[in-house]
PDB file of C-alpha atoms in Angstrom:
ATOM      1  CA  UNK A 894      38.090 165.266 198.232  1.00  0.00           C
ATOM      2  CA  UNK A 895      35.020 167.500 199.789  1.00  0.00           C
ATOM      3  CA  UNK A 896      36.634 169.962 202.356  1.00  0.00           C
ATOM      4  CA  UNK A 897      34.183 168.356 204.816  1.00  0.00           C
ATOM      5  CA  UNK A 898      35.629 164.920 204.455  1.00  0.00           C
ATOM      6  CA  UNK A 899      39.181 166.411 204.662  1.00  0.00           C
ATOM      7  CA  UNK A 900      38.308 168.224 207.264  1.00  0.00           C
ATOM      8  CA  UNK A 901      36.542 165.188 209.391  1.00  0.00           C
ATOM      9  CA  UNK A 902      39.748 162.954 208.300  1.00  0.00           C
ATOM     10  CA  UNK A 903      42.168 165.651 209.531  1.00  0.00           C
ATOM     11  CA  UNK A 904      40.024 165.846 213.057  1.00  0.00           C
ATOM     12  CA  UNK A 905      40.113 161.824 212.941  1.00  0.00           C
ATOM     13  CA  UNK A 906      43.763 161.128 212.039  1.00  0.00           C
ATOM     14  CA  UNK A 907      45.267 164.017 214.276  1.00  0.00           C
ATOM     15  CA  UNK A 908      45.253 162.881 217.404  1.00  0.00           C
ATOM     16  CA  UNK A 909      46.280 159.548 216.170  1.00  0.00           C
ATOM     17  CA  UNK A 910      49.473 161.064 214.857  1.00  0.00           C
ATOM     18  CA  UNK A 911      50.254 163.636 217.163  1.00  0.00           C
ATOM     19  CA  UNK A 912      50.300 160.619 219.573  1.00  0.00           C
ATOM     20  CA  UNK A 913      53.218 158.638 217.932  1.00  0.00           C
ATOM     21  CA  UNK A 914      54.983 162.420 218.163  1.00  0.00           C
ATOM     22  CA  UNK A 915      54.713 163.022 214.257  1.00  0.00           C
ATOM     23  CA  UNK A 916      53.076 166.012 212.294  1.00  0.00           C
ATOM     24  CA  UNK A 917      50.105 165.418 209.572  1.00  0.00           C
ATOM     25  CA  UNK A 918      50.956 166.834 206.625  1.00  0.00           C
ATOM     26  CA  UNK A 919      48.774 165.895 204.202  1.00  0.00           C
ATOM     27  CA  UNK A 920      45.177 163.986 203.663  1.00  0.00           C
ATOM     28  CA  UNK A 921      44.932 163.229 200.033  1.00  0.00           C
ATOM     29  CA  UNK A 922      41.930 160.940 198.904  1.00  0.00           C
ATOM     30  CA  UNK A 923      42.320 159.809 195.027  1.00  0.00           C
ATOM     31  CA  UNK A 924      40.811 157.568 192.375  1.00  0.00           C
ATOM     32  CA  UNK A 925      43.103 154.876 191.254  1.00  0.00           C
ATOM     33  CA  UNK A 926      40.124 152.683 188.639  1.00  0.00           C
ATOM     34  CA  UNK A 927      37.235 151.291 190.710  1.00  0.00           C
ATOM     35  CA  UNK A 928      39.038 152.063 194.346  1.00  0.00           C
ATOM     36  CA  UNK A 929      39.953 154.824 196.359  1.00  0.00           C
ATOM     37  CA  UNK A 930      43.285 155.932 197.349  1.00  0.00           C
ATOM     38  CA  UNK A 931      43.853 157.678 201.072  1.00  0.00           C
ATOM     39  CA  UNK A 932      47.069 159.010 201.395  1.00  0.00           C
ATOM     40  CA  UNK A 933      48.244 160.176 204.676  1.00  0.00           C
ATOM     41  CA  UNK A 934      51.539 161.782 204.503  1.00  0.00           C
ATOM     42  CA  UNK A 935      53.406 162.496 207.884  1.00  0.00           C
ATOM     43  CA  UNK A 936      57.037 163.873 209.092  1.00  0.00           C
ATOM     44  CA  UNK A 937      59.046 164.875 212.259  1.00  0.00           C
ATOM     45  CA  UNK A 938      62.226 166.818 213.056  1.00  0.00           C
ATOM     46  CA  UNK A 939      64.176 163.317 213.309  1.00  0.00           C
ATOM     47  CA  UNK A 940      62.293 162.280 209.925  1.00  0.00           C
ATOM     48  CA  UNK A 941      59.890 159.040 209.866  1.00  0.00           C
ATOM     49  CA  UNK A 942      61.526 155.504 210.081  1.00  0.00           C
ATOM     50  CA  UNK A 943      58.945 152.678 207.756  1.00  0.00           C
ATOM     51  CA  UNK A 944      58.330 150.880 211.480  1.00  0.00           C
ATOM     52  CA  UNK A 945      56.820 153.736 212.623  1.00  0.00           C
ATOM     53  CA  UNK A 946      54.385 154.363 209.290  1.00  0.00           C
ATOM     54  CA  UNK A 947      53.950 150.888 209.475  1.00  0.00           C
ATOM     55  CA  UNK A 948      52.577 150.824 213.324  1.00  0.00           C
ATOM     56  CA  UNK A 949      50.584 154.361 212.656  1.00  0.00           C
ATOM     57  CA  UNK A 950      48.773 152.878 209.514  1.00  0.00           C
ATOM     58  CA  UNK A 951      47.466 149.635 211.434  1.00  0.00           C
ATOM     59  CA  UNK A 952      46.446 152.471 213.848  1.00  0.00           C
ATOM     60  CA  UNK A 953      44.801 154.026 211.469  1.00  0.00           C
ATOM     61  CA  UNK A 954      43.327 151.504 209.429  1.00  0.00           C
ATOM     62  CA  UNK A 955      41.373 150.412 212.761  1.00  0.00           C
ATOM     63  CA  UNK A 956      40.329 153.859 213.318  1.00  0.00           C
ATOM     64  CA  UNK A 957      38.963 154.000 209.942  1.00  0.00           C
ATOM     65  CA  UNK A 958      37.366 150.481 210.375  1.00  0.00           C
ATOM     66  CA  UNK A 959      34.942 151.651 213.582  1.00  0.00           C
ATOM     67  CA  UNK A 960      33.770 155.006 212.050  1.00  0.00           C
ATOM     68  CA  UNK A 961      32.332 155.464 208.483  1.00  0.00           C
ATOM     69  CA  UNK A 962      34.688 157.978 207.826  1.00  0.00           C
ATOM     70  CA  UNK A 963      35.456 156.651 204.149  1.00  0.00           C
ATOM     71  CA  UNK A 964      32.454 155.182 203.594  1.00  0.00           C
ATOM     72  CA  UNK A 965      31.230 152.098 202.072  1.00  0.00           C
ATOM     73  CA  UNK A 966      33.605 151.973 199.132  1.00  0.00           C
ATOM     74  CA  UNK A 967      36.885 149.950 198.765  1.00  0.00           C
ATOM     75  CA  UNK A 968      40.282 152.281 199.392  1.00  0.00           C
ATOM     76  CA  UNK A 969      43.132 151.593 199.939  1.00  0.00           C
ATOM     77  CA  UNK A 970      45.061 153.576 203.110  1.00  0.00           C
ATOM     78  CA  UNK A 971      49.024 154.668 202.338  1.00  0.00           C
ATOM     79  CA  UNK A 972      51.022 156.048 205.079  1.00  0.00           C
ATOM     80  CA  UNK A 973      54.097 157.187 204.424  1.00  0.00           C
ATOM     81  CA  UNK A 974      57.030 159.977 204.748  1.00  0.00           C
ATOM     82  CA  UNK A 975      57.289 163.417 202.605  1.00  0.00           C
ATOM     83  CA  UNK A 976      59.465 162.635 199.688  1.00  0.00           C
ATOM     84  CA  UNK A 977      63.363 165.156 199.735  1.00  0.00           C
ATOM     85  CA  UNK A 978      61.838 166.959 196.718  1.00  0.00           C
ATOM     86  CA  UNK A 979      58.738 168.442 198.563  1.00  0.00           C
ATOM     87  CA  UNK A 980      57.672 171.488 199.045  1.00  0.00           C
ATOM     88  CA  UNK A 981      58.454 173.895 202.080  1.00  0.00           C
ATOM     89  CA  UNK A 982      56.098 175.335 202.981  1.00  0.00           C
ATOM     90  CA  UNK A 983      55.338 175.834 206.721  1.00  0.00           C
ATOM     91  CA  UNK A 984      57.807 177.655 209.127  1.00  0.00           C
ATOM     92  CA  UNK A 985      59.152 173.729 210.626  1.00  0.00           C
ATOM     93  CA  UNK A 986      59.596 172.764 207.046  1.00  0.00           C
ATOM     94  CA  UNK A 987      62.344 175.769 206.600  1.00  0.00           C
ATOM     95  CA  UNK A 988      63.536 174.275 210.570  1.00  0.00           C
ATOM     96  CA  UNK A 989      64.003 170.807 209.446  1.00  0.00           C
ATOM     97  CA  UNK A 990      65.817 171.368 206.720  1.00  0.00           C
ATOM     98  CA  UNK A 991      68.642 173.813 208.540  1.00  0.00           C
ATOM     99  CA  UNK A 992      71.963 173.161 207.451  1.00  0.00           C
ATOM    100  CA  UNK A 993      70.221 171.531 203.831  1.00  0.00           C
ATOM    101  CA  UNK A 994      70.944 172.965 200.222  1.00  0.00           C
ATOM    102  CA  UNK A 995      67.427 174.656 199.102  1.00  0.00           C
ATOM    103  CA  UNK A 996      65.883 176.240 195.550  1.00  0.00           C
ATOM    104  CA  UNK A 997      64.089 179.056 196.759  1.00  0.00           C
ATOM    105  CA  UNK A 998      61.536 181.208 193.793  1.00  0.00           C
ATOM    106  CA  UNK A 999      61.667 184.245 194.849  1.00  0.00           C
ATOM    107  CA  UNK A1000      58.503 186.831 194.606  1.00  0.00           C
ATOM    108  CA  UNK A1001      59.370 190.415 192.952  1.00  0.00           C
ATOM    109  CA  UNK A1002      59.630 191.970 195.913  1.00  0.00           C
ATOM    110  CA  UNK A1003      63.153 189.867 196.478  1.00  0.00           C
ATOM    111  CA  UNK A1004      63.609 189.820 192.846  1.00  0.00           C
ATOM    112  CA  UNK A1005      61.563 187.782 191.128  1.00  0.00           C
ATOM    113  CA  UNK A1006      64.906 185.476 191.043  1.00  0.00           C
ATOM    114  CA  UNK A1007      66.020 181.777 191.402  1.00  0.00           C
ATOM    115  CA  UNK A1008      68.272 181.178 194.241  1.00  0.00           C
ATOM    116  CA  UNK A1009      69.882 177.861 195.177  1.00  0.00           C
ATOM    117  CA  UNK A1010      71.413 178.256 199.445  1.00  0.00           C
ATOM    118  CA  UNK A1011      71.883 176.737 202.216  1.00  0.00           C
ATOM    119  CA  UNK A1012      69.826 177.552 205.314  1.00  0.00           C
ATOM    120  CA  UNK A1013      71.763 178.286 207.884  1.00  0.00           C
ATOM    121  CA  UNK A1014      68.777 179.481 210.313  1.00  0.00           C
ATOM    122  CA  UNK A1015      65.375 180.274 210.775  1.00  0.00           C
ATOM    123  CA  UNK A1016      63.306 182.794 212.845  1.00  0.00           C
ATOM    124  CA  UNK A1017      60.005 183.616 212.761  1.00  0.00           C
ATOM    125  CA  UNK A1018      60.596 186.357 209.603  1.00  0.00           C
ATOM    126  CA  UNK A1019      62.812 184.385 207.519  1.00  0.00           C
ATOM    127  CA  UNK A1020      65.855 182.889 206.624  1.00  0.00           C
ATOM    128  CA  UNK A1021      69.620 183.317 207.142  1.00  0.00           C
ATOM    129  CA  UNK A1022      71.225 181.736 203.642  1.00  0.00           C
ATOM    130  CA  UNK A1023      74.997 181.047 202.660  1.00  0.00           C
ATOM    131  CA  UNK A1024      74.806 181.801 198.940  1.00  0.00           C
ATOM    132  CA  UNK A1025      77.182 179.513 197.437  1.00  0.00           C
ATOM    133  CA  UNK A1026      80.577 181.354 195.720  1.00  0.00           C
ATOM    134  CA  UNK A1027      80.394 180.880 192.221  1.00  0.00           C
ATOM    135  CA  UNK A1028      83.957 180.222 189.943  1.00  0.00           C
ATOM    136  CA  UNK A1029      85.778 180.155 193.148  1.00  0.00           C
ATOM    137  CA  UNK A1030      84.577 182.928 195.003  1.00  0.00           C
ATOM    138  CA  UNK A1031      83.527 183.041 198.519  1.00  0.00           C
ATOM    139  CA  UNK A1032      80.263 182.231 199.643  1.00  0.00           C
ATOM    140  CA  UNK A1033      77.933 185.520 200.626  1.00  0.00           C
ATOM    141  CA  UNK A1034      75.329 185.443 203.353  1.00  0.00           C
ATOM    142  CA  UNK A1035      71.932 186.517 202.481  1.00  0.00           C
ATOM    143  CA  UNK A1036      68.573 187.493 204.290  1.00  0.00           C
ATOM    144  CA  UNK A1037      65.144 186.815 202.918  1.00  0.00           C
ATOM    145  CA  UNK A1038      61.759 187.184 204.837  1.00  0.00           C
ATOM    146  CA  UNK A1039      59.381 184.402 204.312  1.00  0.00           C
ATOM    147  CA  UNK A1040      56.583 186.979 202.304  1.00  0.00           C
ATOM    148  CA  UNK A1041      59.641 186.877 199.965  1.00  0.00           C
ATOM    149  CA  UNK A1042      59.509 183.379 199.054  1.00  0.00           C
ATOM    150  CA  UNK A1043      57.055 182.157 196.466  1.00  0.00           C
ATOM    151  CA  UNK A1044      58.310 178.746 196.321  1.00  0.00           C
ATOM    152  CA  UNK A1045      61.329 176.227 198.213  1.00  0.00           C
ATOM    153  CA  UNK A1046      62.658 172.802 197.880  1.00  0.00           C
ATOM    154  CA  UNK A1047      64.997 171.148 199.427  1.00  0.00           C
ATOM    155  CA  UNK A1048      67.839 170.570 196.830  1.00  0.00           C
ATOM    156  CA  UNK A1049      69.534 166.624 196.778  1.00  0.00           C
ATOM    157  CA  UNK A1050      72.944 166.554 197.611  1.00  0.00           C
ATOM    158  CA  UNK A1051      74.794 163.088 197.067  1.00  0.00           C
ATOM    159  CA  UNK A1052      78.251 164.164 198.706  1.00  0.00           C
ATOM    160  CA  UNK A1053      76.516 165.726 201.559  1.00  0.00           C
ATOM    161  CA  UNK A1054      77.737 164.723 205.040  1.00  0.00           C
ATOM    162  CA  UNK A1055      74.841 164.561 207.650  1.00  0.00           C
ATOM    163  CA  UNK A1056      74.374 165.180 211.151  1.00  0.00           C
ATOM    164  CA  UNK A1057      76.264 162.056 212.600  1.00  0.00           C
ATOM    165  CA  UNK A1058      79.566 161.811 210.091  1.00  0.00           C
ATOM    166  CA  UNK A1059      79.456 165.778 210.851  1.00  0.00           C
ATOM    167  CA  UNK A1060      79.644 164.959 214.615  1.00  0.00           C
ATOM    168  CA  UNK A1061      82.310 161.781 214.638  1.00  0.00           C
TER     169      UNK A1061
END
């Protein structure tokens, strides 16, 4: 996708988003055989329920339909939610996933090391980490500024407890 096209989607679709109170994080336009694929990929700090990608892609779709944004071509418009396994890579990526198990590649100036830990905050430098204990030690705390981190996911845990059980 041309940066101009991005760009004029992004400048399209923004407002749009930002008034159903959800963040645009990605504008992705594809082949998929004779059509086009538009993939607009969204979040928020409570996460995205399908109602509300549902309601924001009709939204969309007549946005699209008045402007000649995507042209004359077929496509076909996808609206959905950040999968766990993406990247972090903006500061309220790090935010949202406080209190989450994370795989952070570290650069060489931390390093050069893998390191699976939970955040346990976030500031505008970095992150505070619980490292976990390993063969029954205890867990260590650990510091690393965000120039420090060359790559993050979130890490899937199936026995973790979330926000509400944590809370009842």
């Amino acid at each position: 996708m041309s940066t101009t096209q991005s760009e004029r989607l992004r400048g399209l679709l923004e407002p749009l988003v930002s008034a159903k109170q959800l963040d645009l994080e990605e504008i992705d336009v594809s082949r998929a055989g004779r059509r086009r694929v538009l993939r607009i990929v969204v979040d928020s700090d409570e996460g995205v329920e399908l109602d509300a990608c549902a309601e924001l892609s009709r939204a969309i779709s007549e946005k699209l339909d008045e402007t000649d944004a995507m042209g004359e071509d077929e496509y076909v418009l996808e609206v959905s939610s950040p999968g766990a396994d993406r990247p972090l890579t903006e500061h309220r990526h790090y935010v949202r996933a406080t209190g989450r198990l994370v795989k952070l590649q570290l650069t060489a100036e931390e390093g050069a090391a893998e390191l699976v830990a939970r955040i346990l905050a976030v500031d505008d430098e970095g992150l505070d980490l619980e490292v976990p204990g390993v063969k029954g030690r205890k867990p260590t705390s650990r510091r690393v500024a965000f120039p420090g981190i060359a790559k993050a996911r979130v890490e899937i845990e199936f026995n973790r407890k979330d926000k509400k059980e944590e809370e009842a």
